Amino acid sequence: MPKRIKPLSEVKVRTVKAQEKDFKLFDGGGLFLLVTKSGGKLWHFKYRFDNKEKKLAFGTYPEISLLDARRKRDEARRLLANGIDPGAIRKAQKQAKVEETETVEVIAREWHEKFKSTWTEGHALKILRALERDVFPWIGTRPIKDIKAPELLTVLRRVESRGVLEGAHRVRGLCSQFFRYAVSTGRAERNPAQDLIGSLPPAKEKHLAAITEPTKVRDLLNAIDGYSGSYVVKLALQLSPLLFVRPGELRHMEWEEVDLDNSLWSIPAAKMKMREPHLVPLSRQAKKLLEELKKLTGSGKYAFPSGRTDDRPMSNNAVLAALRRMGYTKDEMTPHGFRAMARTMIDEVLQVRPDFIEAQLAHRVLDPLGRSYNRTQHLHERKKMMQQWAD
């Protein structure tokens, strides 16, 4: 007569202590708890199939309770009663899950989530939108390991057919990054985007429109001073040429970053394209405008809040729309163009040292030893430059 096994209790499972060697506590029906000498508690199910003894792991306690383990055991016994190996079913389920979680879209989103902290918020959103528009609808559900260069080239050709060759090159670059990530994490064997280098016609470099001729700059500044739209947007327009930061950096300005007493704006690394903190000296003119702005928005977080809520910054289209309203087309002037304006005129008209200008533009400037200048480098000279430029 077989030995009767006394079922385990939740208290017994919870309170059992480790010993010098691993040991088992049986619950009956093939279910047992393996208590390791290190204190681990592992559920296992022992069974026979095709005259072979087999074992199935159910997980660890307390993540898998005694009741959960019994349910898993009963489900496995029902499969055995119907001539099905529960271990084979588990293996098939795992394989299906692996294939489901190793698609192009899943891995691309995983890559994006992992690296988005190294990008500005706007750049991260731009990347995701490009993938959602140009990649996921066509190959998003395909296992990433099955994608070959010709299939990816078809995706790029669709982008090119819209007349945006630069966009096709950008998408290839994004694909190369997440395919490289897939290779490094063992989910793909090859980066097909790398194989497509040279498969697209070269894209002509396209610069954002900017006004750099002094008399036309004068006309633009006069038009800004006469702007009749939102006063907050007008102040953003007036500050754009004085500060010449990137448009996203300006609209995300927070009052806690601005030190009006010392005429300095400290932008944290998280908001900068190069992920390094940046200092913007404030000329007398810029300080005066910010003092005026603070009367309007100083009680909130953002210097340029959204027109709908103080919890978000101004729309990235606000300054652009104002320029269009003033009559400037996309081929004449863009919000980003204030940077090119300052760079060109400070160099050619004021004849300031180029490394001072590049440092103020927050470009990565290297010293003679190949190191990046820190954010305070040339600060005194940059303060003089910013005031001279504002004048």
mmCIF file of C-alpha atoms in Angstrom:
data_model
loop_
_atom_site.group_PDB
_atom_site.id
_atom_site.type_symbol
_atom_site.label_atom_id
_atom_site.label_comp_id
_atom_site.label_asym_id
_atom_site.label_seq_id
_atom_site.Cartn_x
_atom_site.Cartn_y
_atom_site.Cartn_z
ATOM 1 C CA MET A 1 0.000 0.000 0.000
ATOM 2 C CA PRO A 2 1.551 3.371 -1.067
ATOM 3 C CA LYS A 3 2.576 5.737 1.671
ATOM 4 C CA ARG A 4 0.013 8.474 2.261
ATOM 5 C CA ILE A 5 1.458 11.983 1.959
ATOM 6 C CA LYS A 6 0.119 14.613 4.334
ATOM 7 C CA PRO A 7 -0.673 17.805 2.359
ATOM 8 C CA LEU A 8 1.340 20.901 3.166
ATOM 9 C CA SER A 9 -0.127 23.927 4.910
ATOM 10 C CA GLU A 10 0.508 27.579 4.076
ATOM 11 C CA VAL A 11 2.010 28.056 7.546
ATOM 12 C CA LYS A 12 4.389 25.129 7.024
ATOM 13 C CA VAL A 13 5.553 26.494 3.666
ATOM 14 C CA ARG A 14 5.989 29.996 5.037
ATOM 15 C CA THR A 15 7.912 29.072 8.167
ATOM 16 C CA VAL A 16 10.120 26.220 6.983
ATOM 17 C CA LYS A 17 13.813 27.032 7.440
ATOM 18 C CA ALA A 18 16.809 26.154 5.315
ATOM 19 C CA GLN A 19 19.135 23.347 6.428
ATOM 20 C CA GLU A 20 22.701 22.348 5.621
ATOM 21 C CA LYS A 21 21.510 20.512 2.518
ATOM 22 C CA ASP A 22 18.659 20.981 0.032
ATOM 23 C CA PHE A 23 15.521 19.035 0.992
ATOM 24 C CA LYS A 24 11.992 18.472 -0.330
ATOM 25 C CA LEU A 25 8.549 18.879 1.215
ATOM 26 C CA PHE A 26 5.889 16.830 -0.628
ATOM 27 C CA ASP A 27 2.275 17.924 -1.034
ATOM 28 C CA GLY A 28 0.973 14.932 -2.960
ATOM 29 C CA GLY A 29 0.091 14.272 -6.592
ATOM 30 C CA GLY A 30 3.696 14.887 -7.679
ATOM 31 C CA LEU A 31 3.923 18.411 -6.254
ATOM 32 C CA PHE A 32 6.828 19.233 -3.934
ATOM 33 C CA LEU A 33 8.642 22.264 -2.543
ATOM 34 C CA LEU A 34 12.429 22.249 -2.854
ATOM 35 C CA VAL A 35 14.004 24.178 0.025
ATOM 36 C CA THR A 36 17.581 25.068 -0.854
ATOM 37 C CA LYS A 37 20.410 25.477 1.651
ATOM 38 C CA SER A 38 20.529 29.167 0.693
ATOM 39 C CA GLY A 39 16.889 29.621 1.749
ATOM 40 C CA GLY A 40 15.167 29.478 -1.660
ATOM 41 C CA LYS A 41 11.757 27.786 -1.953
ATOM 42 C CA LEU A 42 11.048 26.328 -5.395
ATOM 43 C CA TRP A 43 7.873 24.557 -6.546
ATOM 44 C CA HIS A 44 8.309 21.465 -8.745
ATOM 45 C CA PHE A 45 5.978 18.874 -10.262
ATOM 46 C CA LYS A 46 7.309 15.343 -10.783
ATOM 47 C CA TYR A 47 5.575 13.100 -13.310
ATOM 48 C CA ARG A 48 6.104 10.238 -15.784
ATOM 49 C CA PHE A 49 5.471 10.403 -19.520
ATOM 50 C CA ASP A 50 6.369 7.724 -22.080
ATOM 51 C CA ASN A 51 7.887 5.711 -19.216
ATOM 52 C CA LYS A 52 10.315 8.550 -18.463
ATOM 53 C CA GLU A 53 10.463 10.496 -15.230
ATOM 54 C CA LYS A 54 10.224 14.236 -15.823
ATOM 55 C CA LYS A 55 10.061 17.415 -13.774
ATOM 56 C CA LEU A 56 8.360 20.763 -14.319
ATOM 57 C CA ALA A 57 9.214 23.989 -12.466
ATOM 58 C CA PHE A 58 6.253 26.095 -11.284
ATOM 59 C CA GLY A 59 8.109 29.080 -9.821
ATOM 60 C CA THR A 60 9.248 30.298 -6.416
ATOM 61 C CA TYR A 61 7.463 30.869 -3.146
ATOM 62 C CA PRO A 62 5.999 33.334 -2.118
ATOM 63 C CA GLU A 63 5.493 34.631 -5.701
ATOM 64 C CA ILE A 64 3.686 31.328 -6.345
ATOM 65 C CA SER A 65 1.550 30.471 -3.337
ATOM 66 C CA LEU A 66 0.671 26.933 -2.211
ATOM 67 C CA LEU A 67 -2.803 27.363 -3.750
ATOM 68 C CA ASP A 68 -1.303 28.559 -7.050
ATOM 69 C CA ALA A 69 1.118 25.618 -7.141
ATOM 70 C CA ARG A 70 -1.751 23.158 -6.587
ATOM 71 C CA ARG A 71 -3.725 24.712 -9.439
ATOM 72 C CA LYS A 72 -0.728 24.337 -11.742
ATOM 73 C CA ARG A 73 -0.300 20.708 -10.628
ATOM 74 C CA ASP A 74 -3.984 19.902 -11.274
ATOM 75 C CA GLU A 75 -3.791 21.495 -14.739
ATOM 76 C CA ALA A 76 -0.683 19.430 -15.554
ATOM 77 C CA ARG A 77 -2.383 16.213 -14.353
ATOM 78 C CA ARG A 78 -5.387 16.909 -16.591
ATOM 79 C CA LEU A 79 -3.049 17.165 -19.582
ATOM 80 C CA LEU A 80 -1.381 13.875 -18.626
ATOM 81 C CA ALA A 81 -4.785 12.197 -18.361
ATOM 82 C CA ASN A 82 -5.375 13.164 -21.996
ATOM 83 C CA GLY A 83 -2.011 11.815 -23.146
ATOM 84 C CA ILE A 84 -0.328 15.249 -23.374
ATOM 85 C CA ASP A 85 3.108 16.045 -21.951
ATOM 86 C CA PRO A 86 2.752 19.268 -19.859
ATOM 87 C CA GLY A 87 6.480 19.916 -20.304
ATOM 88 C CA ALA A 88 6.090 20.007 -24.096
ATOM 89 C CA ILE A 89 3.169 22.412 -23.764
ATOM 90 C CA ARG A 90 5.247 24.693 -21.522
ATOM 91 C CA LYS A 91 8.095 24.674 -24.050
ATOM 92 C CA ALA A 92 5.736 25.561 -26.919
ATOM 93 C CA GLN A 93 4.175 28.387 -24.902
ATOM 94 C CA LYS A 94 7.593 29.815 -24.095
ATOM 95 C CA GLN A 95 8.617 29.692 -27.749
ATOM 96 C CA ALA A 96 5.428 31.468 -28.827
ATOM 97 C CA LYS A 97 5.984 34.138 -26.188
ATOM 98 C CA VAL A 98 9.587 34.650 -27.296
ATOM 99 C CA GLU A 99 8.482 35.165 -30.898
ATOM 100 C CA GLU A 100 5.756 37.578 -29.774
ATOM 101 C CA THR A 101 8.201 39.672 -27.747
ATOM 102 C CA GLU A 102 10.956 39.731 -30.376
ATOM 103 C CA THR A 103 9.156 41.601 -33.122
ATOM 104 C CA VAL A 104 10.566 44.730 -34.755
ATOM 105 C CA GLU A 105 8.118 47.016 -32.950
ATOM 106 C CA VAL A 106 8.633 45.487 -29.505
ATOM 107 C CA ILE A 107 12.420 45.677 -29.721
ATOM 108 C CA ALA A 108 12.431 49.148 -31.311
ATOM 109 C CA ARG A 109 10.238 50.456 -28.488
ATOM 110 C CA GLU A 110 12.476 48.729 -25.940
ATOM 111 C CA TRP A 111 15.511 50.456 -27.511
ATOM 112 C CA HIS A 112 13.708 53.790 -27.511
ATOM 113 C CA GLU A 113 12.708 53.461 -23.850
ATOM 114 C CA LYS A 114 16.256 52.520 -22.869
ATOM 115 C CA PHE A 115 17.943 55.446 -24.603
ATOM 116 C CA LYS A 116 15.357 58.232 -24.500
ATOM 117 C CA SER A 117 16.898 59.644 -21.311
ATOM 118 C CA THR A 118 19.941 60.566 -23.422
ATOM 119 C CA TRP A 119 17.805 62.707 -25.775
ATOM 120 C CA THR A 120 15.731 65.816 -25.304
ATOM 121 C CA GLU A 121 12.008 65.219 -24.871
ATOM 122 C CA GLY A 122 11.260 66.674 -28.295
ATOM 123 C CA HIS A 123 13.912 64.583 -30.046
ATOM 124 C CA ALA A 124 12.682 61.387 -28.361
ATOM 125 C CA LEU A 125 9.116 62.113 -29.504
ATOM 126 C CA LYS A 126 10.309 62.850 -33.043
ATOM 127 C CA ILE A 127 12.113 59.488 -33.207
ATOM 128 C CA LEU A 128 9.086 57.551 -31.950
ATOM 129 C CA ARG A 129 6.737 59.273 -34.394
ATOM 130 C CA ALA A 130 9.042 58.468 -37.307
ATOM 131 C CA LEU A 131 9.077 54.785 -36.330
ATOM 132 C CA GLU A 132 5.309 54.688 -35.826
ATOM 133 C CA ARG A 133 4.702 56.348 -39.206
ATOM 134 C CA ASP A 134 7.357 54.787 -41.425
ATOM 135 C CA VAL A 135 8.432 51.442 -39.930
ATOM 136 C CA PHE A 136 5.894 49.754 -37.621
ATOM 137 C CA PRO A 137 2.958 49.665 -40.100
ATOM 138 C CA TRP A 138 5.041 47.631 -42.557
ATOM 139 C CA ILE A 139 7.337 45.345 -40.535
ATOM 140 C CA GLY A 140 6.383 46.022 -36.902
ATOM 141 C CA THR A 141 4.826 42.590 -36.297
ATOM 142 C CA ARG A 142 7.600 40.637 -38.003
ATOM 143 C CA PRO A 143 10.211 38.778 -35.913
ATOM 144 C CA ILE A 144 13.282 41.013 -35.994
ATOM 145 C CA LYS A 145 15.624 38.094 -36.687
ATOM 146 C CA ASP A 146 13.791 37.403 -39.982
ATOM 147 C CA ILE A 147 14.180 40.903 -41.474
ATOM 148 C CA LYS A 148 16.605 40.980 -44.411
ATOM 149 C CA ALA A 149 18.047 43.979 -46.258
ATOM 150 C CA PRO A 150 15.671 43.832 -49.304
ATOM 151 C CA GLU A 151 12.579 43.934 -47.067
ATOM 152 C CA LEU A 152 13.939 46.891 -45.109
ATOM 153 C CA LEU A 153 14.875 48.666 -48.353
ATOM 154 C CA THR A 154 11.211 48.427 -49.422
ATOM 155 C CA VAL A 155 10.282 50.268 -46.218
ATOM 156 C CA LEU A 156 12.796 53.019 -47.006
ATOM 157 C CA ARG A 157 11.604 53.276 -50.608
ATOM 158 C CA ARG A 158 8.102 54.094 -49.328
ATOM 159 C CA VAL A 159 9.515 57.051 -47.417
ATOM 160 C CA GLU A 160 11.558 58.134 -50.429
ATOM 161 C CA SER A 161 8.477 57.930 -52.679
ATOM 162 C CA ARG A 162 6.842 60.683 -50.615
ATOM 163 C CA GLY A 163 9.566 63.022 -51.808
ATOM 164 C CA VAL A 164 11.451 63.055 -48.513
ATOM 165 C CA LEU A 165 14.816 61.512 -49.329
ATOM 166 C CA GLU A 166 16.323 63.025 -46.159
ATOM 167 C CA GLY A 167 13.589 61.252 -44.193
ATOM 168 C CA ALA A 168 14.478 57.906 -45.766
ATOM 169 C CA HIS A 169 18.101 58.378 -44.701
ATOM 170 C CA ARG A 170 16.980 59.289 -41.158
ATOM 171 C CA VAL A 171 14.755 56.201 -40.932
ATOM 172 C CA ARG A 172 17.621 53.986 -42.115
ATOM 173 C CA GLY A 173 19.793 55.491 -39.375
ATOM 174 C CA LEU A 174 17.133 54.838 -36.713
ATOM 175 C CA CYS A 175 16.659 51.258 -37.916
ATOM 176 C CA SER A 176 20.409 50.726 -37.792
ATOM 177 C CA GLN A 177 20.443 51.762 -34.141
ATOM 178 C CA PHE A 178 17.675 49.446 -32.927
ATOM 179 C CA PHE A 179 18.875 46.545 -35.107
ATOM 180 C CA ARG A 180 22.350 46.985 -33.613
ATOM 181 C CA TYR A 181 20.694 46.883 -30.175
ATOM 182 C CA ALA A 182 18.881 43.668 -31.158
ATOM 183 C CA VAL A 183 22.165 42.076 -32.243
ATOM 184 C CA SER A 184 23.925 43.086 -29.022
ATOM 185 C CA THR A 185 21.095 41.630 -26.903
ATOM 186 C CA GLY A 186 21.009 38.330 -28.811
ATOM 187 C CA ARG A 187 17.685 38.832 -30.604
ATOM 188 C CA ALA A 188 19.107 39.222 -34.114
ATOM 189 C CA GLU A 189 22.225 37.997 -35.902
ATOM 190 C CA ARG A 190 22.709 40.837 -38.387
ATOM 191 C CA ASN A 191 21.973 44.527 -38.838
ATOM 192 C CA PRO A 192 20.328 44.779 -42.305
ATOM 193 C CA ALA A 193 20.228 48.596 -42.129
ATOM 194 C CA GLN A 194 24.019 48.580 -42.156
ATOM 195 C CA ASP A 195 23.926 46.579 -45.387
ATOM 196 C CA LEU A 196 21.814 49.325 -46.986
ATOM 197 C CA ILE A 197 24.459 52.052 -46.753
ATOM 198 C CA GLY A 198 24.738 53.432 -50.283
ATOM 199 C CA SER A 199 21.410 51.937 -51.408
ATOM 200 C CA LEU A 200 19.644 55.325 -51.337
ATOM 201 C CA PRO A 201 20.584 58.348 -53.443
ATOM 202 C CA PRO A 202 22.627 60.846 -51.427
ATOM 203 C CA ALA A 203 20.497 63.512 -49.766
ATOM 204 C CA LYS A 204 21.373 67.147 -50.246
ATOM 205 C CA GLU A 205 22.147 68.888 -46.988
ATOM 206 C CA LYS A 206 19.270 71.227 -46.168
ATOM 207 C CA HIS A 207 19.781 74.130 -43.804
ATOM 208 C CA LEU A 208 16.917 75.721 -41.903
ATOM 209 C CA ALA A 209 16.078 79.127 -43.330
ATOM 210 C CA ALA A 210 17.672 82.092 -41.566
ATOM 211 C CA ILE A 211 18.065 85.809 -42.196
ATOM 212 C CA THR A 212 21.709 86.880 -41.883
ATOM 213 C CA GLU A 213 21.937 90.054 -43.992
ATOM 214 C CA PRO A 214 22.048 93.061 -41.597
ATOM 215 C CA THR A 215 19.408 95.235 -43.274
ATOM 216 C CA LYS A 216 16.993 92.297 -43.470
ATOM 217 C CA VAL A 217 17.709 91.494 -39.816
ATOM 218 C CA ARG A 218 16.773 95.089 -38.994
ATOM 219 C CA ASP A 219 13.459 94.668 -40.825
ATOM 220 C CA LEU A 220 12.769 91.413 -38.969
ATOM 221 C CA LEU A 221 13.462 92.970 -35.559
ATOM 222 C CA ASN A 222 11.178 95.891 -36.390
ATOM 223 C CA ALA A 223 8.450 93.446 -37.449
ATOM 224 C CA ILE A 224 8.839 91.562 -34.158
ATOM 225 C CA ASP A 225 8.549 94.788 -32.158
ATOM 226 C CA GLY A 226 5.318 95.519 -34.023
ATOM 227 C CA TYR A 227 3.834 92.032 -33.519
ATOM 228 C CA SER A 228 0.198 92.348 -32.424
ATOM 229 C CA GLY A 229 -0.517 88.785 -31.312
ATOM 230 C CA SER A 230 -0.080 87.218 -27.854
ATOM 231 C CA TYR A 231 2.193 89.332 -25.685
ATOM 232 C CA VAL A 232 3.929 86.240 -24.241
ATOM 233 C CA VAL A 233 4.658 85.011 -27.775
ATOM 234 C CA LYS A 234 5.935 88.486 -28.671
ATOM 235 C CA LEU A 235 8.381 88.337 -25.753
ATOM 236 C CA ALA A 236 9.522 84.891 -26.946
ATOM 237 C CA LEU A 237 10.127 86.406 -30.392
ATOM 238 C CA GLN A 238 12.085 89.326 -28.900
ATOM 239 C CA LEU A 239 14.226 87.012 -26.756
ATOM 240 C CA SER A 240 14.957 84.554 -29.593
ATOM 241 C CA PRO A 241 17.646 86.669 -31.308
ATOM 242 C CA LEU A 242 19.075 87.884 -27.980
ATOM 243 C CA LEU A 243 19.576 84.407 -26.496
ATOM 244 C CA PHE A 244 19.798 82.314 -29.729
ATOM 245 C CA VAL A 245 19.207 79.022 -27.884
ATOM 246 C CA ARG A 246 17.378 76.168 -29.595
ATOM 247 C CA PRO A 247 13.600 76.796 -29.835
ATOM 248 C CA GLY A 248 12.788 73.881 -27.527
ATOM 249 C CA GLU A 249 15.226 75.169 -24.897
ATOM 250 C CA LEU A 250 13.577 78.600 -24.927
ATOM 251 C CA ARG A 251 9.996 77.402 -24.590
ATOM 252 C CA HIS A 252 10.985 74.976 -21.790
ATOM 253 C CA MET A 253 12.630 77.762 -19.761
ATOM 254 C CA GLU A 254 11.636 77.517 -16.079
ATOM 255 C CA TRP A 255 11.751 80.441 -13.669
ATOM 256 C CA GLU A 256 13.811 78.488 -11.153
ATOM 257 C CA GLU A 257 16.598 78.296 -13.767
ATOM 258 C CA VAL A 258 16.746 82.083 -14.242
ATOM 259 C CA ASP A 259 18.923 84.196 -11.936
ATOM 260 C CA LEU A 260 17.988 87.773 -12.764
ATOM 261 C CA ASP A 261 20.180 89.170 -9.986
ATOM 262 C CA ASN A 262 23.283 87.681 -11.619
ATOM 263 C CA SER A 263 21.950 87.935 -15.185
ATOM 264 C CA LEU A 264 22.348 84.214 -15.892
ATOM 265 C CA TRP A 265 20.121 81.421 -17.170
ATOM 266 C CA SER A 266 21.288 77.907 -16.176
ATOM 267 C CA ILE A 267 19.848 75.216 -18.430
ATOM 268 C CA PRO A 268 20.092 71.693 -16.943
ATOM 269 C CA ALA A 269 21.705 68.891 -18.952
ATOM 270 C CA ALA A 270 18.406 67.026 -19.384
ATOM 271 C CA LYS A 271 17.079 69.823 -21.587
ATOM 272 C CA MET A 272 20.154 70.158 -23.791
ATOM 273 C CA LYS A 273 20.755 68.340 -27.068
ATOM 274 C CA MET A 274 24.299 67.415 -26.020
ATOM 275 C CA ARG A 275 23.098 66.394 -22.525
ATOM 276 C CA GLU A 276 25.490 68.828 -20.854
ATOM 277 C CA PRO A 277 24.416 71.786 -18.645
ATOM 278 C CA HIS A 278 24.616 75.166 -20.330
ATOM 279 C CA LEU A 279 24.914 78.776 -19.144
ATOM 280 C CA VAL A 280 23.318 81.666 -21.022
ATOM 281 C CA PRO A 281 24.512 85.151 -19.944
ATOM 282 C CA LEU A 282 21.660 87.675 -19.999
ATOM 283 C CA SER A 283 22.322 91.045 -21.584
ATOM 284 C CA ARG A 284 20.619 94.130 -20.151
ATOM 285 C CA GLN A 285 18.045 93.930 -22.944
ATOM 286 C CA ALA A 286 17.303 90.248 -22.304
ATOM 287 C CA LYS A 287 17.055 90.812 -18.565
ATOM 288 C CA LYS A 288 14.573 93.668 -19.081
ATOM 289 C CA LEU A 289 12.351 91.478 -21.255
ATOM 290 C CA LEU A 290 12.479 88.622 -18.715
ATOM 291 C CA GLU A 291 11.547 91.000 -15.893
ATOM 292 C CA GLU A 292 8.524 92.061 -17.965
ATOM 293 C CA LEU A 293 7.664 88.408 -18.663
ATOM 294 C CA LYS A 294 7.941 87.480 -14.992
ATOM 295 C CA LYS A 295 5.146 89.915 -14.139
ATOM 296 C CA LEU A 296 2.885 87.837 -16.377
ATOM 297 C CA THR A 297 4.002 84.227 -15.814
ATOM 298 C CA GLY A 298 6.265 84.344 -12.739
ATOM 299 C CA SER A 299 3.726 82.602 -10.506
ATOM 300 C CA GLY A 300 3.981 79.415 -12.574
ATOM 301 C CA LYS A 301 6.672 76.896 -13.442
ATOM 302 C CA TYR A 302 7.345 77.868 -17.047
ATOM 303 C CA ALA A 303 8.403 81.280 -18.309
ATOM 304 C CA PHE A 304 6.433 80.567 -21.501
ATOM 305 C CA PRO A 305 3.431 78.460 -20.430
ATOM 306 C CA SER A 306 0.873 76.942 -22.740
ATOM 307 C CA GLY A 307 -2.148 79.080 -23.481
ATOM 308 C CA ARG A 308 -4.333 76.277 -22.083
ATOM 309 C CA THR A 309 -2.535 75.272 -18.904
ATOM 310 C CA ASP A 310 0.385 76.473 -16.782
ATOM 311 C CA ASP A 311 1.543 72.875 -16.338
ATOM 312 C CA ARG A 312 2.952 72.642 -19.884
ATOM 313 C CA PRO A 313 5.256 74.898 -21.880
ATOM 314 C CA MET A 314 4.204 76.911 -24.896
ATOM 315 C CA SER A 315 3.546 74.983 -28.119
ATOM 316 C CA ASN A 316 6.549 74.402 -30.347
ATOM 317 C CA ASN A 317 4.538 76.004 -33.160
ATOM 318 C CA ALA A 318 3.834 79.287 -31.339
ATOM 319 C CA VAL A 319 6.929 81.205 -32.518
ATOM 320 C CA LEU A 320 6.758 79.555 -35.954
ATOM 321 C CA ALA A 321 3.113 80.593 -36.371
ATOM 322 C CA ALA A 322 3.997 84.142 -35.285
ATOM 323 C CA LEU A 323 6.716 84.370 -37.958
ATOM 324 C CA ARG A 324 4.252 83.177 -40.602
ATOM 325 C CA ARG A 325 1.661 85.685 -39.361
ATOM 326 C CA MET A 326 4.279 88.411 -39.788
ATOM 327 C CA GLY A 327 4.688 87.339 -43.416
ATOM 328 C CA TYR A 328 7.919 85.321 -43.247
ATOM 329 C CA THR A 329 7.743 82.067 -45.224
ATOM 330 C CA LYS A 330 9.483 78.780 -44.392
ATOM 331 C CA ASP A 331 12.108 79.622 -47.023
ATOM 332 C CA GLU A 332 12.897 82.958 -45.346
ATOM 333 C CA MET A 333 13.004 82.417 -41.578
ATOM 334 C CA THR A 334 12.480 79.699 -38.981
ATOM 335 C CA PRO A 335 12.645 79.760 -35.138
ATOM 336 C CA HIS A 336 15.926 77.836 -35.386
ATOM 337 C CA GLY A 337 17.220 80.464 -37.799
ATOM 338 C CA PHE A 338 17.923 82.913 -34.956
ATOM 339 C CA ARG A 339 20.932 80.731 -34.113
ATOM 340 C CA ALA A 340 22.361 80.949 -37.635
ATOM 341 C CA MET A 341 21.650 84.679 -37.619
ATOM 342 C CA ALA A 342 23.658 85.203 -34.431
ATOM 343 C CA ARG A 343 26.461 82.857 -35.441
ATOM 344 C CA THR A 344 26.959 84.526 -38.827
ATOM 345 C CA MET A 345 26.719 88.154 -37.723
ATOM 346 C CA ILE A 346 28.714 87.824 -34.489
ATOM 347 C CA ASP A 347 31.476 86.230 -36.537
ATOM 348 C CA GLU A 348 31.386 88.444 -39.635
ATOM 349 C CA VAL A 349 30.254 91.790 -38.195
ATOM 350 C CA LEU A 350 31.461 91.746 -34.591
ATOM 351 C CA GLN A 351 34.428 89.468 -35.406
ATOM 352 C CA VAL A 352 34.290 87.573 -32.110
ATOM 353 C CA ARG A 353 36.474 84.474 -31.726
ATOM 354 C CA PRO A 354 34.642 81.467 -33.235
ATOM 355 C CA ASP A 355 35.214 79.238 -30.175
ATOM 356 C CA PHE A 356 33.380 81.787 -27.989
ATOM 357 C CA ILE A 357 30.432 81.693 -30.392
ATOM 358 C CA GLU A 358 30.425 77.882 -30.602
ATOM 359 C CA ALA A 359 30.544 77.588 -26.816
ATOM 360 C CA GLN A 360 27.553 79.918 -26.514
ATOM 361 C CA LEU A 361 25.671 77.923 -29.141
ATOM 362 C CA ALA A 362 26.214 74.856 -26.881
ATOM 363 C CA HIS A 363 28.105 73.057 -29.619
ATOM 364 C CA ARG A 364 30.701 70.579 -28.446
ATOM 365 C CA VAL A 365 33.914 72.606 -28.543
ATOM 366 C CA LEU A 366 37.187 70.784 -27.902
ATOM 367 C CA ASP A 367 40.255 72.228 -26.235
ATOM 368 C CA PRO A 368 43.769 71.519 -27.611
ATOM 369 C CA LEU A 369 43.834 68.211 -25.700
ATOM 370 C CA GLY A 370 40.590 67.032 -27.262
ATOM 371 C CA ARG A 371 38.419 67.574 -24.197
ATOM 372 C CA SER A 372 35.051 69.329 -24.221
ATOM 373 C CA TYR A 373 35.124 72.785 -22.696
ATOM 374 C CA ASN A 374 33.058 72.870 -19.516
ATOM 375 C CA ARG A 375 29.998 75.108 -19.278
ATOM 376 C CA THR A 376 31.839 77.938 -17.505
ATOM 377 C CA GLN A 377 34.654 78.077 -20.080
ATOM 378 C CA HIS A 378 35.084 81.607 -21.507
ATOM 379 C CA LEU A 379 32.086 82.777 -19.473
ATOM 380 C CA HIS A 380 33.523 86.263 -18.958
ATOM 381 C CA GLU A 381 34.184 86.675 -22.687
ATOM 382 C CA ARG A 382 30.778 85.240 -23.534
ATOM 383 C CA LYS A 383 29.073 87.784 -21.248
ATOM 384 C CA LYS A 384 30.834 90.587 -23.115
ATOM 385 C CA MET A 385 29.894 89.020 -26.456
ATOM 386 C CA MET A 386 26.221 88.648 -25.508
ATOM 387 C CA GLN A 387 26.012 92.291 -24.439
ATOM 388 C CA GLN A 388 27.812 93.507 -27.552
ATOM 389 C CA TRP A 389 25.461 91.425 -29.711
ATOM 390 C CA ALA A 390 22.377 92.719 -27.888
ATOM 391 C CA ASP A 391 23.578 96.309 -28.333
#
